[in-house]
Amino acid sequence: MEDFEKINQKRKALANGESLGNQALDYFYSKRDRVGKSDQGKNKSLSINVRVSKHDLEVFDFLAEILKEPRASIIAKLLSHDVKAMFNALDMAERTYLAELVDAELTKQNFKHEFRDGTWFWDVAEINQDAYNPVNHKTWDIIRENFKK
Amino acid sequence: MSSYAADFIKQKYEELDQSSDENYTTITIRLAPKDVLMLKVIAKGLSFPVSTAFTKILSMHAYDMVMGLHDDDFRDFLKKHYRYDELDSYWLKEMVSNEMLDRPKFPGFDLPGMDKP
């Protein structure tokens, strides 16, 4: 297996540890090896059709087998991160308006928001988001107590 | 022909290839509503079809994931998938162009030192 070792060394030199694929792989490896592996409970979902190369599907089938995870679940994890990456790649104005648009649609379709009637909104409202982080509450807690007096 | 024009034609070949039933298939994936709705508005705003938006991206993720496999899993992967008829796959093209693997020369050509399952 000398040839495999040579190939494997080249692979390690070329692999991009920062790639989403690599991070997803680490996540699924650790999820496979965890006891009581379920993530958070099942949430509502919507479906989309995705065109995929049959060669790539063979790769995802292989990954599904070794990671003991449904193929669709692996692909969904990647796509979810990609949607976020697409959103983050938009300019500020588009991010803000599309966040408002999608949050309104989530409300209209009776989907639960992630936090305080907003979902994507919190990705563009960085200052407000920080305000709700308990780490930043040291002074606010004192002031809030003063209000009660 | 300028390289820009050559790239344009290359892209058209890829698009044509993606529309061929022979090499590609359509699968249904379930995502959180927030992701599906956001994807749809971005796709509509930037005028691209949702169904083929991830075709190339998933090829690149598949390649990255193979590159990150644990050693034994990678060895198993090569045993099963290093084949002449995988030459059109993105992952094999990348590994050949990176000089990580030799190009399978003909059907049944295996990597020296690799035992088939």
Short mmCIF file of C-alpha atoms in Angstrom, two decimals:
data_model
loop_
_atom_site.label_atom_id
_atom_site.label_comp_id
_atom_site.label_asym_id
_atom_site.label_seq_id
_atom_site.Cartn_x
_atom_site.Cartn_y
_atom_site.Cartn_z
CA MET A 1 0.00 0.00 0.00
CA GLU A 2 2.97 2.29 -0.51
CA ASP A 3 1.10 4.03 -3.33
CA PHE A 4 -1.87 4.72 -1.12
CA GLU A 5 0.38 6.30 1.53
CA LYS A 6 1.90 8.56 -1.12
CA ILE A 7 -1.55 9.56 -2.39
CA ASN A 8 -2.76 10.10 1.14
CA GLN A 9 0.16 12.41 1.96
CA LYS A 10 -0.60 14.50 -1.12
CA ARG A 11 -4.26 14.57 -0.13
CA LYS A 12 -3.43 15.90 3.33
CA ALA A 13 -1.24 18.59 1.84
CA LEU A 14 -3.99 19.66 -0.56
CA ALA A 15 -7.06 19.33 1.70
CA ASN A 16 -8.74 22.58 2.71
CA GLY A 17 -9.57 22.18 6.40
CA GLU A 18 -11.51 25.44 6.36
CA SER A 19 -13.92 24.37 3.63
CA LEU A 20 -17.58 23.91 4.46
CA GLY A 21 -17.38 20.34 3.19
CA ASN A 22 -14.57 19.56 5.60
CA GLN A 23 -16.33 21.19 8.52
CA ALA A 24 -19.55 19.34 7.72
CA LEU A 25 -17.57 16.11 7.59
CA ASP A 26 -16.08 16.77 11.05
CA TYR A 27 -19.57 17.52 12.35
CA PHE A 28 -21.03 14.27 10.99
CA TYR A 29 -18.04 12.19 12.15
CA SER A 30 -18.45 13.52 15.68
CA LYS A 31 -22.24 13.15 15.52
CA ARG A 32 -21.83 9.51 14.45
CA ASP A 33 -19.52 8.82 17.38
CA ARG A 34 -21.68 10.57 19.98
CA VAL A 35 -23.96 8.62 22.26
CA GLY A 36 -27.59 9.77 21.99
CA LYS A 37 -26.83 11.49 18.74
CA SER A 38 -30.07 13.30 18.05
CA ASP A 39 -29.79 17.01 17.40
CA GLN A 40 -32.61 19.33 18.28
CA GLY A 41 -36.10 18.02 17.58
CA LYS A 42 -37.56 17.97 14.12
CA ASN A 43 -38.76 21.30 12.87
CA LYS A 44 -41.06 22.08 10.02
CA SER A 45 -39.41 21.99 6.64
CA LEU A 46 -40.06 22.82 3.00
CA SER A 47 -38.69 20.96 0.01
CA ILE A 48 -36.70 22.10 -3.00
CA ASN A 49 -35.57 20.22 -6.08
CA VAL A 50 -31.84 20.13 -6.64
CA ARG A 51 -30.05 19.01 -9.79
CA VAL A 52 -27.06 16.86 -8.86
CA SER A 53 -24.41 15.03 -10.85
CA LYS A 54 -24.80 11.27 -10.56
CA HIS A 55 -21.08 11.02 -9.75
CA ASP A 56 -21.57 13.37 -6.81
CA LEU A 57 -24.56 11.39 -5.63
CA GLU A 58 -22.33 8.32 -5.49
CA VAL A 59 -19.95 10.29 -3.26
CA PHE A 60 -22.81 11.39 -1.00
CA ASP A 61 -24.09 7.81 -0.87
CA PHE A 62 -20.64 6.69 0.26
CA LEU A 63 -20.53 9.47 2.88
CA ALA A 64 -24.04 8.55 4.08
CA GLU A 65 -22.94 4.96 4.58
CA ILE A 66 -19.80 5.70 6.58
CA LEU A 67 -21.32 8.58 8.56
CA LYS A 68 -24.53 6.63 9.26
CA GLU A 69 -26.55 9.65 8.24
CA PRO A 70 -29.19 9.94 5.50
CA ARG A 71 -27.79 11.32 2.26
CA ALA A 72 -30.48 14.00 2.20
CA SER A 73 -29.52 15.11 5.68
CA ILE A 74 -25.87 15.61 4.69
CA ILE A 75 -26.84 17.58 1.60
CA ALA A 76 -29.40 19.62 3.54
CA LYS A 77 -26.74 20.61 6.09
CA LEU A 78 -24.47 21.85 3.30
CA LEU A 79 -27.26 23.72 1.52
CA SER A 80 -28.42 25.40 4.70
CA HIS A 81 -24.92 26.82 5.22
CA ASP A 82 -24.75 27.80 1.56
CA VAL A 83 -28.01 29.75 1.74
CA LYS A 84 -26.57 31.65 4.69
CA ALA A 85 -23.32 32.20 2.77
CA MET A 86 -25.29 33.48 -0.25
CA PHE A 87 -27.22 35.85 2.01
CA ASN A 88 -24.02 37.11 3.65
CA ALA A 89 -22.47 37.72 0.23
CA LEU A 90 -25.22 40.20 -0.67
CA ASP A 91 -24.70 43.92 -0.20
CA MET A 92 -26.07 45.54 2.94
CA ALA A 93 -29.23 47.03 1.40
CA GLU A 94 -30.24 43.73 -0.21
CA ARG A 95 -29.51 41.84 3.00
CA THR A 96 -31.71 44.19 5.00
CA TYR A 97 -34.65 44.26 2.60
CA LEU A 98 -34.58 40.54 1.87
CA ALA A 99 -34.39 39.78 5.58
CA GLU A 100 -37.52 41.86 6.14
CA LEU A 101 -39.25 40.27 3.16
CA VAL A 102 -38.53 36.70 4.22
CA ASP A 103 -39.36 37.33 7.88
CA ALA A 104 -42.73 38.76 6.80
CA GLU A 105 -43.32 35.68 4.66
CA LEU A 106 -42.42 33.38 7.57
CA THR A 107 -44.98 35.22 9.70
CA LYS A 108 -47.60 35.05 6.93
CA GLN A 109 -47.12 31.30 6.54
CA ASN A 110 -47.28 30.78 10.32
CA PHE A 111 -43.74 29.49 10.69
CA LYS A 112 -42.15 30.01 14.05
CA HIS A 113 -39.51 32.74 14.20
CA GLU A 114 -36.15 32.07 15.80
CA PHE A 115 -36.32 34.97 18.22
CA ARG A 116 -38.72 37.83 19.05
CA ASP A 117 -40.74 37.82 15.81
CA GLY A 118 -37.61 37.81 13.71
CA THR A 119 -35.36 35.30 12.01
CA TRP A 120 -33.22 36.79 9.25
CA PHE A 121 -33.71 40.23 10.75
CA TRP A 122 -31.26 39.37 13.52
CA ASP A 123 -28.54 38.80 10.96
CA VAL A 124 -28.75 42.40 9.83
CA ALA A 125 -29.56 44.02 13.16
CA GLU A 126 -26.17 43.41 14.73
CA ILE A 127 -26.43 46.15 17.35
CA ASN A 128 -29.82 44.96 18.57
CA GLN A 129 -28.65 41.37 18.55
CA ASP A 130 -25.71 42.27 20.78
CA ALA A 131 -28.06 44.08 23.12
CA TYR A 132 -29.94 40.85 23.80
CA ASN A 133 -26.76 38.91 24.51
CA PRO A 134 -26.53 38.35 28.29
CA VAL A 135 -22.76 38.89 28.09
CA ASN A 136 -23.47 42.59 27.48
CA HIS A 137 -25.95 42.94 30.33
CA LYS A 138 -23.63 43.88 33.19
CA THR A 139 -24.61 47.57 33.23
CA TRP A 140 -28.11 47.00 31.89
CA ASP A 141 -28.88 44.71 34.82
CA ILE A 142 -27.97 47.50 37.26
CA ILE A 143 -30.03 50.07 35.36
CA ARG A 144 -32.97 47.69 35.11
CA GLU A 145 -32.85 47.17 38.87
CA ASN A 146 -32.84 50.94 39.32
CA PHE A 147 -36.05 51.18 37.29
CA LYS A 148 -37.76 48.95 39.76
CA LYS A 149 -37.00 51.26 42.67
CA MET B 1 -10.82 33.05 -29.81
CA SER B 2 -10.30 35.09 -26.64
CA SER B 3 -10.12 33.25 -23.34
CA TYR B 4 -13.32 35.05 -22.29
CA ALA B 5 -15.17 33.62 -25.25
CA ALA B 6 -13.60 30.22 -24.62
CA ASP B 7 -14.78 30.37 -20.99
CA PHE B 8 -18.26 31.32 -22.18
CA ILE B 9 -18.42 28.27 -24.46
CA LYS B 10 -17.04 26.06 -21.66
CA GLN B 11 -19.80 27.33 -19.37
CA LYS B 12 -22.42 26.58 -22.04
CA TYR B 13 -21.06 23.05 -22.34
CA GLU B 14 -21.40 22.65 -18.56
CA GLU B 15 -24.97 23.96 -18.64
CA LEU B 16 -25.85 21.65 -21.50
CA ASP B 17 -24.28 18.76 -19.63
CA GLN B 18 -26.31 19.62 -16.52
CA SER B 19 -29.53 19.50 -18.49
CA SER B 20 -28.73 16.02 -19.78
CA ASP B 21 -30.66 13.30 -17.99
CA GLU B 22 -27.81 10.90 -18.47
CA ASN B 23 -25.30 12.53 -16.13
CA TYR B 24 -27.52 14.41 -13.73
CA THR B 25 -30.56 13.68 -11.66
CA THR B 26 -32.99 15.75 -9.63
CA ILE B 27 -33.39 15.03 -5.94
CA THR B 28 -35.69 16.58 -3.36
CA ILE B 29 -34.14 18.06 -0.25
CA ARG B 30 -36.01 19.34 2.77
CA LEU B 31 -34.70 22.49 4.41
CA ALA B 32 -35.84 24.82 7.17
CA PRO B 33 -38.53 27.21 5.89
CA LYS B 34 -36.26 30.20 6.58
CA ASP B 35 -33.64 28.78 4.20
CA VAL B 36 -36.06 27.82 1.44
CA LEU B 37 -37.82 31.17 1.48
CA MET B 38 -34.53 33.08 1.51
CA LEU B 39 -33.13 30.96 -1.30
CA LYS B 40 -36.21 31.59 -3.41
CA VAL B 41 -36.10 35.36 -3.00
CA ILE B 42 -32.35 35.52 -3.72
CA ALA B 43 -32.84 33.31 -6.79
CA LYS B 44 -35.72 35.43 -8.02
CA GLY B 45 -33.88 38.69 -7.36
CA LEU B 46 -30.70 37.59 -9.08
CA SER B 47 -32.53 35.64 -11.81
CA PHE B 48 -31.12 32.16 -11.41
CA PRO B 49 -32.96 28.84 -11.15
CA VAL B 50 -33.02 27.23 -7.70
CA SER B 51 -32.71 23.70 -9.02
CA THR B 52 -29.29 24.14 -10.67
CA ALA B 53 -27.92 26.70 -8.21
CA PHE B 54 -26.14 24.04 -6.17
CA THR B 55 -25.07 21.63 -8.90
CA LYS B 56 -21.48 22.86 -9.14
CA ILE B 57 -21.37 23.85 -5.46
CA LEU B 58 -22.29 20.32 -4.38
CA SER B 59 -19.55 18.92 -6.63
CA MET B 60 -17.04 21.08 -4.81
CA HIS B 61 -18.41 20.11 -1.38
CA ALA B 62 -18.25 16.43 -2.34
CA TYR B 63 -14.60 16.89 -3.35
CA ASP B 64 -13.77 18.72 -0.09
CA MET B 65 -15.47 16.01 1.94
CA VAL B 66 -13.55 13.24 0.21
CA MET B 67 -10.35 15.19 0.82
CA GLY B 68 -11.17 15.32 4.52
CA LEU B 69 -12.11 11.67 5.02
CA HIS B 70 -10.39 9.65 7.71
CA ASP B 71 -7.55 7.61 6.18
CA ASP B 72 -9.32 4.23 6.26
CA ASP B 73 -12.48 5.73 4.80
CA PHE B 74 -10.48 7.40 2.05
CA ARG B 75 -8.81 4.10 1.22
CA ASP B 76 -12.27 2.47 1.01
CA PHE B 77 -13.52 5.31 -1.13
CA LEU B 78 -10.70 4.88 -3.65
CA LYS B 79 -11.21 1.12 -3.76
CA LYS B 80 -14.86 1.60 -4.65
CA HIS B 81 -14.79 4.73 -6.79
CA TYR B 82 -11.40 5.10 -8.48
CA ARG B 83 -12.65 3.93 -11.87
CA TYR B 84 -12.33 4.83 -15.50
CA ASP B 85 -16.05 5.56 -15.71
CA GLU B 86 -15.69 8.18 -12.94
CA LEU B 87 -13.48 10.32 -15.17
CA ASP B 88 -16.27 12.85 -15.68
CA SER B 89 -16.65 13.37 -11.95
CA TYR B 90 -15.49 16.66 -10.46
CA TRP B 91 -13.65 15.00 -7.57
CA LEU B 92 -11.56 12.77 -9.84
CA LYS B 93 -10.83 15.56 -12.31
CA GLU B 94 -9.61 17.71 -9.42
CA MET B 95 -7.46 14.98 -7.93
CA VAL B 96 -5.93 14.23 -11.33
CA SER B 97 -5.32 17.91 -12.09
CA ASN B 98 -3.72 18.35 -8.64
CA GLU B 99 -1.46 15.42 -9.52
CA MET B 100 -2.74 13.58 -6.50
CA LEU B 101 -3.95 10.65 -8.59
CA ASP B 102 -3.06 9.27 -11.99
CA ARG B 103 -5.78 9.36 -14.59
CA PRO B 104 -7.40 5.91 -14.87
CA LYS B 105 -6.18 4.84 -18.31
CA PHE B 106 -8.82 2.31 -19.31
CA PRO B 107 -11.75 0.38 -17.76
CA GLY B 108 -10.45 -1.90 -15.04
CA PHE B 109 -7.30 0.21 -14.50
CA ASP B 110 -6.61 0.28 -10.77
CA LEU B 111 -4.14 2.20 -8.69
CA PRO B 112 -1.05 0.10 -8.09
CA GLY B 113 -1.06 -1.20 -4.54
CA MET B 114 -4.81 -0.87 -4.14
CA ASP B 115 -6.70 -4.11 -3.64
CA LYS B 116 -10.21 -4.10 -5.00
CA PRO B 117 -12.93 -5.04 -2.49
#
